[in-house]
mmCIF file of C-alpha atoms and ligand atoms in Angstrom:
data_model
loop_
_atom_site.group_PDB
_atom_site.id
_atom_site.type_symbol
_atom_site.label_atom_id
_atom_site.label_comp_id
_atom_site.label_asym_id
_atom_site.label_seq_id
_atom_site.Cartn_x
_atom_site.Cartn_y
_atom_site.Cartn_z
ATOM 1 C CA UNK N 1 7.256 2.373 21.459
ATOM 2 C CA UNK N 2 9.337 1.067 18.740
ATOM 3 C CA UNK N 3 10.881 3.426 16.306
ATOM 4 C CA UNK N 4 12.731 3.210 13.662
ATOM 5 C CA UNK N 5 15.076 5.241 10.991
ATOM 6 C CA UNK N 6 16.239 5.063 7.781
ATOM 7 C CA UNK N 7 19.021 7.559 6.777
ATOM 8 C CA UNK N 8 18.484 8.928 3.242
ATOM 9 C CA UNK N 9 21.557 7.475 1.445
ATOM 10 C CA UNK N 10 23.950 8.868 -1.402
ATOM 11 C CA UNK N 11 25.340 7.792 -4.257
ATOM 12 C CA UNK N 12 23.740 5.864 -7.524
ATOM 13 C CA UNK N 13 19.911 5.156 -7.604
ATOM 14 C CA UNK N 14 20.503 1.540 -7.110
ATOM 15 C CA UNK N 15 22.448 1.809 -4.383
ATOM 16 C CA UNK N 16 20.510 3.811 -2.358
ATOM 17 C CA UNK N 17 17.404 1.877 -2.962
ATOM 18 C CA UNK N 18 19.042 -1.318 -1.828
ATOM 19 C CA UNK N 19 21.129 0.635 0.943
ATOM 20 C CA UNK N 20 17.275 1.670 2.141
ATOM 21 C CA UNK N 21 16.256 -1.965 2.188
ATOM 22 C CA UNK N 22 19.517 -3.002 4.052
ATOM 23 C CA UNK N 23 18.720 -0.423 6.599
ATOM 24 C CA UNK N 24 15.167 -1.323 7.497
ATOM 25 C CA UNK N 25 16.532 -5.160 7.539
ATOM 26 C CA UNK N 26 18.979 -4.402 10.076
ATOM 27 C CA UNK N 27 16.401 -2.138 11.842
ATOM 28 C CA UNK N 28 13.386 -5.264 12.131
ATOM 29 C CA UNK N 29 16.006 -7.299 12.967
ATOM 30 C CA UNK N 30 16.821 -5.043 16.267
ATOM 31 C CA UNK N 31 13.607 -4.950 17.173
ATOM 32 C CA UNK N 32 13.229 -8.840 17.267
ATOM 33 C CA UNK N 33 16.691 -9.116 19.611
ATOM 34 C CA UNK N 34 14.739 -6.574 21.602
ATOM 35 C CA UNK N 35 17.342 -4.030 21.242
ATOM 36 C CA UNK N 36 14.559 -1.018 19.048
ATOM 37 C CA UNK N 37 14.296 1.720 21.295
ATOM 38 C CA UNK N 38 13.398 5.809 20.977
ATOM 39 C CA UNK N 39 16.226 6.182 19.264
ATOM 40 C CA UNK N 40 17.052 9.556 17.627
ATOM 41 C CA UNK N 41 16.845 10.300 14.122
ATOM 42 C CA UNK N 42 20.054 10.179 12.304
ATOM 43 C CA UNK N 43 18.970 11.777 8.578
ATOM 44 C CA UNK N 44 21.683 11.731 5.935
ATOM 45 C CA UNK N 45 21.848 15.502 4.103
ATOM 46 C CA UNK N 46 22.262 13.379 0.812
ATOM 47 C CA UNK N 47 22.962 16.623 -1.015
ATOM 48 C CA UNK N 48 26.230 17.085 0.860
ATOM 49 C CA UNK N 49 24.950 20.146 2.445
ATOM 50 C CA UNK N 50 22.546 21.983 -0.273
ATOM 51 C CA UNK N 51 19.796 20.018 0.931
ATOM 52 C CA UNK N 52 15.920 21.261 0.074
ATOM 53 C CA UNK N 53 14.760 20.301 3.340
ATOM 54 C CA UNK N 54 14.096 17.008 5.129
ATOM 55 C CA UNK N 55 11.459 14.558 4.297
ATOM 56 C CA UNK N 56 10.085 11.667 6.487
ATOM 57 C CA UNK N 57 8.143 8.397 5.023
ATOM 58 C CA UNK N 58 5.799 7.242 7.699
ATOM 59 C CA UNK N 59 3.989 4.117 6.010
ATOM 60 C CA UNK N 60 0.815 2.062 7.409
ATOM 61 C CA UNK N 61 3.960 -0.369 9.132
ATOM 62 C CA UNK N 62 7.656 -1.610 8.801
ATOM 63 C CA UNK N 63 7.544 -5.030 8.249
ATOM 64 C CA UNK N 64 5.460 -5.610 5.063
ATOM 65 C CA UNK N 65 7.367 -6.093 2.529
ATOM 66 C CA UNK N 66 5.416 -4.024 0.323
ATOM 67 C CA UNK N 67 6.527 -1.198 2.547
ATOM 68 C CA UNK N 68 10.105 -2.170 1.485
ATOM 69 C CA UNK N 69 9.269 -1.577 -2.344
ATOM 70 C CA UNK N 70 7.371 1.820 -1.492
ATOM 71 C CA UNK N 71 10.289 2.949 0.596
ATOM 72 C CA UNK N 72 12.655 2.002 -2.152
ATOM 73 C CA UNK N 73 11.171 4.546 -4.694
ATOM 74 C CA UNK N 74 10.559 7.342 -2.117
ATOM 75 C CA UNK N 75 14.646 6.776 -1.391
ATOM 76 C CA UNK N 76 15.761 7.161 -4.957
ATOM 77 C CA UNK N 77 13.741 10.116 -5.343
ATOM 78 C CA UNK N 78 14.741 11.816 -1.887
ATOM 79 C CA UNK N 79 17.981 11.281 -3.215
ATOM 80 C CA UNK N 80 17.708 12.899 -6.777
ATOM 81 C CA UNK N 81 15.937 15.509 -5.106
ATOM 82 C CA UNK N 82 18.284 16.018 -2.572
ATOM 83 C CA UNK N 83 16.371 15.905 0.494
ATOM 84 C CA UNK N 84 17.578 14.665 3.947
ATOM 85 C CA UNK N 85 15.182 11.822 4.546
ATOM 86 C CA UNK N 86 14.180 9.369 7.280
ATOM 87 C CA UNK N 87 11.411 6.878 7.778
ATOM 88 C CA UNK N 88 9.357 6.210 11.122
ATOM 89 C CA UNK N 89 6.853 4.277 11.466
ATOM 90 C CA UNK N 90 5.031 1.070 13.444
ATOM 91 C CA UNK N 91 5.540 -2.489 13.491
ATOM 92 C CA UNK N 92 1.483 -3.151 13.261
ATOM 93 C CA UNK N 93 -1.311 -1.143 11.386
ATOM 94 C CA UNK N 94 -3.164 -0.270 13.588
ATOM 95 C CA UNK N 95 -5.704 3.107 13.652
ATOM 96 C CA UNK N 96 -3.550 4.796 16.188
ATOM 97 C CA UNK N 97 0.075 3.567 16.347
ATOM 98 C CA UNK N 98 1.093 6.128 13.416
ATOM 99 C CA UNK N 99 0.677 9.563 16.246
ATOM 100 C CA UNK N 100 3.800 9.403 17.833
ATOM 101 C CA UNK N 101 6.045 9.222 14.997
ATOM 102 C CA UNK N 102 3.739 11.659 13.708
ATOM 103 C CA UNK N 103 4.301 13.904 16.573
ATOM 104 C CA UNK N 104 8.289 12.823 16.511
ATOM 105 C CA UNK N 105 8.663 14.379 12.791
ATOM 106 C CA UNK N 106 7.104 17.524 14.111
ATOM 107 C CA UNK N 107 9.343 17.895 17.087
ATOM 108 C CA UNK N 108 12.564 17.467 14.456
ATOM 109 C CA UNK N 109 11.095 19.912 12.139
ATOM 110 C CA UNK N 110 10.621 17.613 9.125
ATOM 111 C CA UNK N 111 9.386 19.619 6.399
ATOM 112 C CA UNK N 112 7.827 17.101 4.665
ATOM 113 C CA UNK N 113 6.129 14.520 5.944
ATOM 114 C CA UNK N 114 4.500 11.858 3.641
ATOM 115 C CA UNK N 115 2.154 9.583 5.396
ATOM 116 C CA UNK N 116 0.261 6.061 4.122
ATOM 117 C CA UNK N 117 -2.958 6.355 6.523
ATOM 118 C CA UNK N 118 -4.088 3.659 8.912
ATOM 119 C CA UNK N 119 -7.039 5.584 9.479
ATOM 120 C CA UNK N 120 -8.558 8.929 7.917
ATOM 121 C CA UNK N 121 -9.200 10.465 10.661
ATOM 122 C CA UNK N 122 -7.269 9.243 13.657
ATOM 123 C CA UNK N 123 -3.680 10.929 12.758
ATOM 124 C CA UNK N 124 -5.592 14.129 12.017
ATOM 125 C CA UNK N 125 -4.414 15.978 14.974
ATOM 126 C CA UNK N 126 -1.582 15.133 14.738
ATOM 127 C CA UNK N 127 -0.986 15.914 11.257
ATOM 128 C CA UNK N 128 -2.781 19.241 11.864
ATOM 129 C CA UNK N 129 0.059 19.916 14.324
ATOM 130 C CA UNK N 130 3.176 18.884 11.911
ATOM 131 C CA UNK N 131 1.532 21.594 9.422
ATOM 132 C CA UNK N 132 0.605 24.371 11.852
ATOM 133 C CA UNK N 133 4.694 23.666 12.822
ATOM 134 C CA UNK N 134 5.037 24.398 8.835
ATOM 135 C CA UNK N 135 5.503 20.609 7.500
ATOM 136 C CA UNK N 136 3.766 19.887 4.060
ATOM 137 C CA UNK N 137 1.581 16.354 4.395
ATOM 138 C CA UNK N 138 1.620 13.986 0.890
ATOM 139 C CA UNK N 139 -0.742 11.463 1.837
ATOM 140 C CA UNK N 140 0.120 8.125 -0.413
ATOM 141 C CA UNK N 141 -1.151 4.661 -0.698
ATOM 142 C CA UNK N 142 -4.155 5.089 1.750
ATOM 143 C CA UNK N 143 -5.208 8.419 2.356
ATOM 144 C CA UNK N 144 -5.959 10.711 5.547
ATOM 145 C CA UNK N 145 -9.487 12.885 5.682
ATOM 146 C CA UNK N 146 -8.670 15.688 2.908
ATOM 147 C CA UNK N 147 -8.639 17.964 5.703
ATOM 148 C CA UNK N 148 -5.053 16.799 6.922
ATOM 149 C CA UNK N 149 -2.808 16.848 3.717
ATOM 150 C CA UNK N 150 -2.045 18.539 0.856
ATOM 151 C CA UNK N 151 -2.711 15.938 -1.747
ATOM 152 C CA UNK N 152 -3.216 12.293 -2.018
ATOM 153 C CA UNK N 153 -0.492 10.154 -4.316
ATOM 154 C CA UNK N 154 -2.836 7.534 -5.371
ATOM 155 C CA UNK N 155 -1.319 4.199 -7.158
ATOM 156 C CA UNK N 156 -4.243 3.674 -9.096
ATOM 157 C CA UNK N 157 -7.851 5.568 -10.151
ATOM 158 C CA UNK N 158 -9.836 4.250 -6.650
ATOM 159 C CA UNK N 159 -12.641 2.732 -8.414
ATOM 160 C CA UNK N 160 -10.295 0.979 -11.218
ATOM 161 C CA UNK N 161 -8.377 -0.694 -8.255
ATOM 162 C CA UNK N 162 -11.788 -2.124 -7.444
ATOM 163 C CA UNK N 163 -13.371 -3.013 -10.587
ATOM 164 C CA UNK N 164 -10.510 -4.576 -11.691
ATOM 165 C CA UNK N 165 -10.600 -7.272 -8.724
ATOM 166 C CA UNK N 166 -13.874 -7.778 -9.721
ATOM 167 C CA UNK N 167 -13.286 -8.736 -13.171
ATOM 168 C CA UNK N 168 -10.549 -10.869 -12.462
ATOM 169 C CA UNK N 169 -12.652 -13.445 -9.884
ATOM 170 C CA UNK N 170 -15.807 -13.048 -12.370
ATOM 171 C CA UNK N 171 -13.424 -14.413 -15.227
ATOM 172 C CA UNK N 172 -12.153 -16.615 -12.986
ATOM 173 C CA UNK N 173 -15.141 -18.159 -11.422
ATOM 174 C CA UNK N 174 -16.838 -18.360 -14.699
ATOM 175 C CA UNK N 175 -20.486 -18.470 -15.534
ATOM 176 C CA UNK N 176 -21.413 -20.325 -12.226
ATOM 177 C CA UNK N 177 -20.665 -17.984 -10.291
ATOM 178 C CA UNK N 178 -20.782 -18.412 -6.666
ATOM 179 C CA UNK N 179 -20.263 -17.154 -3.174
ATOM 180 C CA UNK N 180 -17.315 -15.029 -2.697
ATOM 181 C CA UNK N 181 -15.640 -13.695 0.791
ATOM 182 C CA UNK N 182 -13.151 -10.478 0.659
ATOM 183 C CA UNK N 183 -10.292 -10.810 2.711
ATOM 184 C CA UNK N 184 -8.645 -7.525 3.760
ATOM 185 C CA UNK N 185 -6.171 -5.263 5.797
ATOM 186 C CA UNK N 186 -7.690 -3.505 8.895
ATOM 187 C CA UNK N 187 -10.782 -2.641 9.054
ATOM 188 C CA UNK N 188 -9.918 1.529 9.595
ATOM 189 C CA UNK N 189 -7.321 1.250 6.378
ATOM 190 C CA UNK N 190 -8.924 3.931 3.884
ATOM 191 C CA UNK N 191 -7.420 2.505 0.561
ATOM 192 C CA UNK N 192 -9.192 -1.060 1.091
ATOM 193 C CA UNK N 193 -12.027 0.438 2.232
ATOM 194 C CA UNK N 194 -12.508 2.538 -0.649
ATOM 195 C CA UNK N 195 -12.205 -0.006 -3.186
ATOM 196 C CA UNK N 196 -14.195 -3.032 -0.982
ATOM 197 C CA UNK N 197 -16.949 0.008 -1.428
ATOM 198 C CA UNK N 198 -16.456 -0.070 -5.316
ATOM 199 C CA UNK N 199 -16.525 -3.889 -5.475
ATOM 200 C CA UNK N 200 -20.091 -3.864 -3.330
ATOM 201 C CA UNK N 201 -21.797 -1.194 -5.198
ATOM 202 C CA UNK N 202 -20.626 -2.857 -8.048
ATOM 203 C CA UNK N 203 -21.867 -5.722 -7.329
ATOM 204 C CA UNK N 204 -25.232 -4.263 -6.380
ATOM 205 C CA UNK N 205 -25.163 -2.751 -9.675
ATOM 206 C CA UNK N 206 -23.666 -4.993 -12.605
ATOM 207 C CA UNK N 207 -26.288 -6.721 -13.981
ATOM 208 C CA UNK N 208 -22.701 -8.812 -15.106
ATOM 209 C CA UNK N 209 -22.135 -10.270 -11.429
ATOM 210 C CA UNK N 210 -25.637 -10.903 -10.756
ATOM 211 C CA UNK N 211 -24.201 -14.461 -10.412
ATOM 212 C CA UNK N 212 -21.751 -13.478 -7.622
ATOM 213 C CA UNK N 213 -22.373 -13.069 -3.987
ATOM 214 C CA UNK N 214 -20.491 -11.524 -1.378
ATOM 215 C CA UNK N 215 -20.910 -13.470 2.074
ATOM 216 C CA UNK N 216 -18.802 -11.733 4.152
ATOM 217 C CA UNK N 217 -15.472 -9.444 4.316
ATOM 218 C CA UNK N 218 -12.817 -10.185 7.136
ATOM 219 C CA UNK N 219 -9.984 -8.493 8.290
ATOM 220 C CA UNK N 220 -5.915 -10.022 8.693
ATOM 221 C CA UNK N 221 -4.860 -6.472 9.860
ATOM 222 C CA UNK N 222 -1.842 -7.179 7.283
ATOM 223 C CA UNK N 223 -0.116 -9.524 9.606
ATOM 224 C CA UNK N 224 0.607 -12.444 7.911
ATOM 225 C CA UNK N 225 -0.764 -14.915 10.712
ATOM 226 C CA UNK N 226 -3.665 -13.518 11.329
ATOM 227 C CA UNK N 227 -4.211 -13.289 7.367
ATOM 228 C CA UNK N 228 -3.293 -17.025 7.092
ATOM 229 C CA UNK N 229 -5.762 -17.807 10.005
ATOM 230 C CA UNK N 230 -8.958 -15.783 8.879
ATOM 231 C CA UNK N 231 -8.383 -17.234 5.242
ATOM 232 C CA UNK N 232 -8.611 -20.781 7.129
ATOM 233 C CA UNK N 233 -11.882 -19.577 8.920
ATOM 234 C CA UNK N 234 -13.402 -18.709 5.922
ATOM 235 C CA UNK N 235 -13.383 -22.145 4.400
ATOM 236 C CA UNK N 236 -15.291 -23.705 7.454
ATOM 237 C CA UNK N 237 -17.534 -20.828 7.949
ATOM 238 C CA UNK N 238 -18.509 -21.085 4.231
ATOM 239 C CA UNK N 239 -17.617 -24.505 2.772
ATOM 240 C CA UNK N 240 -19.251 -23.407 -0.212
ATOM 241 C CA UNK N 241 -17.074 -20.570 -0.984
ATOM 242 C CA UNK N 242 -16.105 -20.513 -4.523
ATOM 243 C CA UNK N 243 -13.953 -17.247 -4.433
ATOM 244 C CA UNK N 244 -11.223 -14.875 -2.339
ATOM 245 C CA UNK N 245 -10.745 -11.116 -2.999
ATOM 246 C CA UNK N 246 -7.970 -9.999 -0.732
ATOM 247 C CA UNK N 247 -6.843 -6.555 -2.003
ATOM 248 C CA UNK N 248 -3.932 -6.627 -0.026
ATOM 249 C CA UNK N 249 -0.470 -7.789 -0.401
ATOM 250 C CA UNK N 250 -0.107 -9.182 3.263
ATOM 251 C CA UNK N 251 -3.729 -11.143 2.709
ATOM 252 C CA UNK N 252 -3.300 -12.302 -0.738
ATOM 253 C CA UNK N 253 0.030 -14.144 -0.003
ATOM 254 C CA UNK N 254 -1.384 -15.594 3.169
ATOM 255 C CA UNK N 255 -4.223 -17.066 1.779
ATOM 256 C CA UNK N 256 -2.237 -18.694 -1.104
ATOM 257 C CA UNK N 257 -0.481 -19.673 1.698
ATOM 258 C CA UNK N 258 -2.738 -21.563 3.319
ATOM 259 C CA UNK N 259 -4.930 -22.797 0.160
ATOM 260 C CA UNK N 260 -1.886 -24.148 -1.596
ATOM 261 C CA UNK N 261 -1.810 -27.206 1.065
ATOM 262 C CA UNK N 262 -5.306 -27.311 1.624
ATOM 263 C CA UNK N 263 -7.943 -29.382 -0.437
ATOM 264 C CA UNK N 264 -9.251 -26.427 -1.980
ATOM 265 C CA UNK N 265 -6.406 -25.607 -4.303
ATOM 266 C CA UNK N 266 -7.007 -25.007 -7.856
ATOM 267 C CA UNK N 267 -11.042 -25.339 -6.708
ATOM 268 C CA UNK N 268 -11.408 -21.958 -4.608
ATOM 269 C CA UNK N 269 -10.794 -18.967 -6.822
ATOM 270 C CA UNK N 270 -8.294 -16.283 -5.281
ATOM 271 C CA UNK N 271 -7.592 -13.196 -6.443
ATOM 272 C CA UNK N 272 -6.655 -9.524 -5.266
ATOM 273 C CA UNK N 273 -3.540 -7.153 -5.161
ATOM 274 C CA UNK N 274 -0.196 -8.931 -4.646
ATOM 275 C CA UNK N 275 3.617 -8.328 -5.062
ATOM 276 C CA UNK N 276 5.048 -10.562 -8.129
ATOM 277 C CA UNK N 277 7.626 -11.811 -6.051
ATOM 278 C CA UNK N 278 5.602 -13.229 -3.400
ATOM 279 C CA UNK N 279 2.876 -14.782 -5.356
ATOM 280 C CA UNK N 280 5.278 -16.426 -7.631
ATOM 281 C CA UNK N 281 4.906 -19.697 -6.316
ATOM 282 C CA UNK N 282 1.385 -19.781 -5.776
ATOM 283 C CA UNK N 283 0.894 -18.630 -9.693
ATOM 284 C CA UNK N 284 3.287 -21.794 -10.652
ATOM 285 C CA UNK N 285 1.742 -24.373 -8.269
ATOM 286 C CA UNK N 286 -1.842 -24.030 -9.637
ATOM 287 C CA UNK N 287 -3.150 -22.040 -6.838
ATOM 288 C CA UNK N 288 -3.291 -18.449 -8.618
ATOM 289 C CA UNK N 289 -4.607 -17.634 -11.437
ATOM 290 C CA UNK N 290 -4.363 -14.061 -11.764
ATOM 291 C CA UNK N 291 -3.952 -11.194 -9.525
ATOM 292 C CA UNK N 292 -2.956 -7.147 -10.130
ATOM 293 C CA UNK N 293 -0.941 -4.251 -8.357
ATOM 294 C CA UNK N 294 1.003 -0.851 -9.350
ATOM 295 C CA UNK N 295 4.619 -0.383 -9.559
ATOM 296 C CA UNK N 296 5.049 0.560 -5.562
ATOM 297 C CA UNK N 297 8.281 2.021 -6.324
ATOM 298 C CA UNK N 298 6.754 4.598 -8.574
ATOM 299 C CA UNK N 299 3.960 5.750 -5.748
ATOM 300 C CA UNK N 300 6.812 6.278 -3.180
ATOM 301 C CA UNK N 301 8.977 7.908 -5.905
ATOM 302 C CA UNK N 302 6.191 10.273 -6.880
ATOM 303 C CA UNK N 303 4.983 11.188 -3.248
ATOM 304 C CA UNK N 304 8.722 12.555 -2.695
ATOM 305 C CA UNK N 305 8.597 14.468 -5.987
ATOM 306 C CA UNK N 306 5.216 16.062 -4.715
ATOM 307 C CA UNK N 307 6.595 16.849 -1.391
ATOM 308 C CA UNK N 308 9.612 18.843 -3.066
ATOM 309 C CA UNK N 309 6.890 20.464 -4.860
ATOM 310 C CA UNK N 310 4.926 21.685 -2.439
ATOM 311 C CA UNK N 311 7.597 23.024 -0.291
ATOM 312 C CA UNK N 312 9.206 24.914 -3.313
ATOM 313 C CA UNK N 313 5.207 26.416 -4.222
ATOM 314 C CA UNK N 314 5.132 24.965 -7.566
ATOM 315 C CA UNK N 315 1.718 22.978 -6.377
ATOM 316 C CA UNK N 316 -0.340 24.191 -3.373
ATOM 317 C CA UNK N 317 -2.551 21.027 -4.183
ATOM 318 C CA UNK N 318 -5.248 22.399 -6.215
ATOM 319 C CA UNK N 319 -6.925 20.955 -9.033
ATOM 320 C CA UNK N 320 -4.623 21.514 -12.041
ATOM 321 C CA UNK N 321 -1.798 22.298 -10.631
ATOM 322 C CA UNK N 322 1.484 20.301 -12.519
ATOM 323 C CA UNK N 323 4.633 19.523 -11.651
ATOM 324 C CA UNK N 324 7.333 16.707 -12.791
ATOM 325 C CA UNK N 325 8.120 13.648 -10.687
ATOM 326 C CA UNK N 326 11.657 12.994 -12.302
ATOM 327 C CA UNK N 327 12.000 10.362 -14.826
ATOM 328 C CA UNK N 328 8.406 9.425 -14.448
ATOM 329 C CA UNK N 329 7.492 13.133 -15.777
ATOM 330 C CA UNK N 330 4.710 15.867 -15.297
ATOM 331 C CA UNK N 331 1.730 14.859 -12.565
ATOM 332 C CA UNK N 332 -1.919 16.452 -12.614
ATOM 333 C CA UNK N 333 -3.723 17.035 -8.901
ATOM 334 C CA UNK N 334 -6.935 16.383 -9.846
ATOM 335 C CA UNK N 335 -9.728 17.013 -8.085
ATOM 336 C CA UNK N 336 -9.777 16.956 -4.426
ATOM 337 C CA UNK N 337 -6.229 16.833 -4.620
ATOM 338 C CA UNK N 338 -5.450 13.526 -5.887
ATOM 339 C CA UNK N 339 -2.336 13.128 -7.967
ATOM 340 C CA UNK N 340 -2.682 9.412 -9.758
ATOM 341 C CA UNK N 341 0.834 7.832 -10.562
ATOM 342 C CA UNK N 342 -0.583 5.040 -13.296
ATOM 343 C CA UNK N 343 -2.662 2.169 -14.041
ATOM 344 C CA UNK N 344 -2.688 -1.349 -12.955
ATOM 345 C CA UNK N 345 -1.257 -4.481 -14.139
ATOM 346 C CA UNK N 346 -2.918 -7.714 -13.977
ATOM 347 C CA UNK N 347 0.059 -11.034 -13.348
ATOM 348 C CA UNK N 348 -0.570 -14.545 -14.430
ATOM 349 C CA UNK N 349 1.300 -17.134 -15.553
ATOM 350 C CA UNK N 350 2.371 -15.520 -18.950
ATOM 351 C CA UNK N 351 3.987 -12.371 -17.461
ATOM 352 C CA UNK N 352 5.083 -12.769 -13.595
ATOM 353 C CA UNK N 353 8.482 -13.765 -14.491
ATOM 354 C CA UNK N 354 9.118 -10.370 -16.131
ATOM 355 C CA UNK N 355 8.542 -8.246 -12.753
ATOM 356 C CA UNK N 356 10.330 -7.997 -10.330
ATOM 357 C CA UNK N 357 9.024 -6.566 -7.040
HETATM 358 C C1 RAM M 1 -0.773 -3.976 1.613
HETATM 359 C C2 RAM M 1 -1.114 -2.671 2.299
HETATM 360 C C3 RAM M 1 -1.063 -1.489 1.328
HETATM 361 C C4 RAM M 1 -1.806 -1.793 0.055
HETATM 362 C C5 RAM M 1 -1.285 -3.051 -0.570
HETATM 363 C C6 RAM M 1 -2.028 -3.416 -1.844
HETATM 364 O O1 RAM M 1 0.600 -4.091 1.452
HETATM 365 O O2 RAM M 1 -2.393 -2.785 2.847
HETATM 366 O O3 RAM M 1 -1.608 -0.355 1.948
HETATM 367 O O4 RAM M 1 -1.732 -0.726 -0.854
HETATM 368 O O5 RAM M 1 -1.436 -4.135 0.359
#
């Protein structure tokens, strides 16, 4: 099993963000010599000694560089916070591959443990474990079953995340219409799954995409190959296809990928949730019109702030309950525990060069 650990680093905000980044470099790059092993953890008090406990970031996988962004944010805060904090997790997404590390944080005593879910319900004994040992679980990014965590740090309103992809291929395909295919993560991943609901009912819904149809959804399991080769598939299983939703970073940059040398640039709509920085290119060749995401920073930045929260009993998780994630301010849990960090924006040609993420 391949693990992994980033030490929570000192000094400014910057440098610990990009010291966090350099560390999980160095740490894919033993894995591909073949060199990862069990190795222990190695967590940095970054309060020189005064620390409030340690925290772990265990995200849906390592090597997406999304993950890197997330990770980023989480490390300032852990810092500011003072927290000793480490990151496990796998190199693939898959329902299952999340336990050990799961089980690892327990056996260290992590207090906090914030988790991105590759399934709802698989790491729930698990989890149930880490708390029963006394660990507080922030679910963020894709969320366990409510039954395993305290609360949920959610980028974006569920249903906006949705709607929002919807409106962007409508305007894009225009008042044609057409067939569209979703291309997404795994098929267990509770975040995609929750907003390819919102698009469907949607759809079955709107009287204003009565003109779009939904052939089929497909899965790249966030690996960038796979991604590339199911995008592929699509266009001969559906040479008719007039549209892409792939609401997630891995698929979205694959499938520009692959349509940006293919005949259907420009003529095949796609759309989804991607990182500025890697759909760039695709937005300046023609390919992209217009896609949308969250700060990811701010979502790992905000889970860290909850954690220290619920460890120090300002929040317990239930509705109402307040607290202040740093610079970014005071947080609501809403209902069913849900803490929302902000809303999305939408990148095209006129505004990608001012992000940078
Ligand atoms: C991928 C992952 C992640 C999701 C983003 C939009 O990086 O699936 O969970 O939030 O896309």
């Amino acid at each position: 099993m391949e693990l992994f650990h980033i030490s929570g680093g000192s000094g400014s905000r910057r440098g610990r963000r990009i010291a966090a980044v350099a560390a999980l470099a160095a740490s894919v790059a033993l894995v591909a010599t073949g060199c990862a092993g069990s190795g222990d953890a190695t967590s940095t008090d970054s309060a020189g000694g005064d620390s409030p406990g340690s925290i772990v970031f265990l995200p849906k996988q390592l090597n997406n560089p999304y993950t890197d962004v997330v990770l980023g944010g989480g490390d300032t805060a852990a810092g500011e916070i003072g927290f000793s904090a480490s990151t496990l997790g796998p190199l693939e997404a898959s329902a299952s591959a999340q336990v050990p590390f799961i089980e690892q944080a327990t056996q260290e005593g992590a207090n906090v443990i914030v988790i991105a879910a590759n399934d709802p319900d698989a790491v729930g004994p698990s989890l149930k474990q880490a708390r029963e040992a006394g660990a507080k679980i922030v679910a963020f990014d894709s969320d366990t079953n409510p039954d395993f965590r305290d609360v949920f740090v959610s980028q974006v309103v569920a249903k906006d995340v949705g709607l929002v992809q919807l409106e962007m291929i409508s305007k894009q395909l225009g008042a044609e219409g057409g067939d569209i295919a979703i291309l997404s993560a795994t098929a267990t991943a509770t975040n995609q799954n929750e907003w390819i609901k919102y698009i469907e009912d949607e759809l079955a819904s709107n009287p204003d995409y009565a003109n779009i149809n939904l052939v089929t959804t497909v899965y790249g399991d966030d690996d960038a190959d796979k991604s590339f080769k199911e995008a592929q598939g699509l266009l001969q299983s559906y040479p008719n296809l007039k549209g892409i939703i792939s609401p997630t970073t891995v698929g979205i940059a694959a499938a520009a990928k692959y349509l940006s040398t293919s005949d259907y640039k420009g003529k095949v709509a796609l759309t989804g949730l991607g990182l500025p920085n890697e759909m760039r290119e695709f937005v300046k060749d023609g390919t992209v019109t217009e896609f949308a995401l969250w700060d990811p920073a701010q979502l790992g930045y905000v889970a860290a702030y909850a954690g220290q929260a619920l460890l120090d009993g300002t929040i317990t998780g239930a509705e109402g309950d307040t607290f202040t994630a740093g610079d970014l301010g005071e947080k609501t849990v809403g209902a069913d525990g849900i803490i929302v960090v902000g809303p999305p924006t939408k990148f095209n040609a006129d505004n990608i060069d001012d992000y940078d993420f």
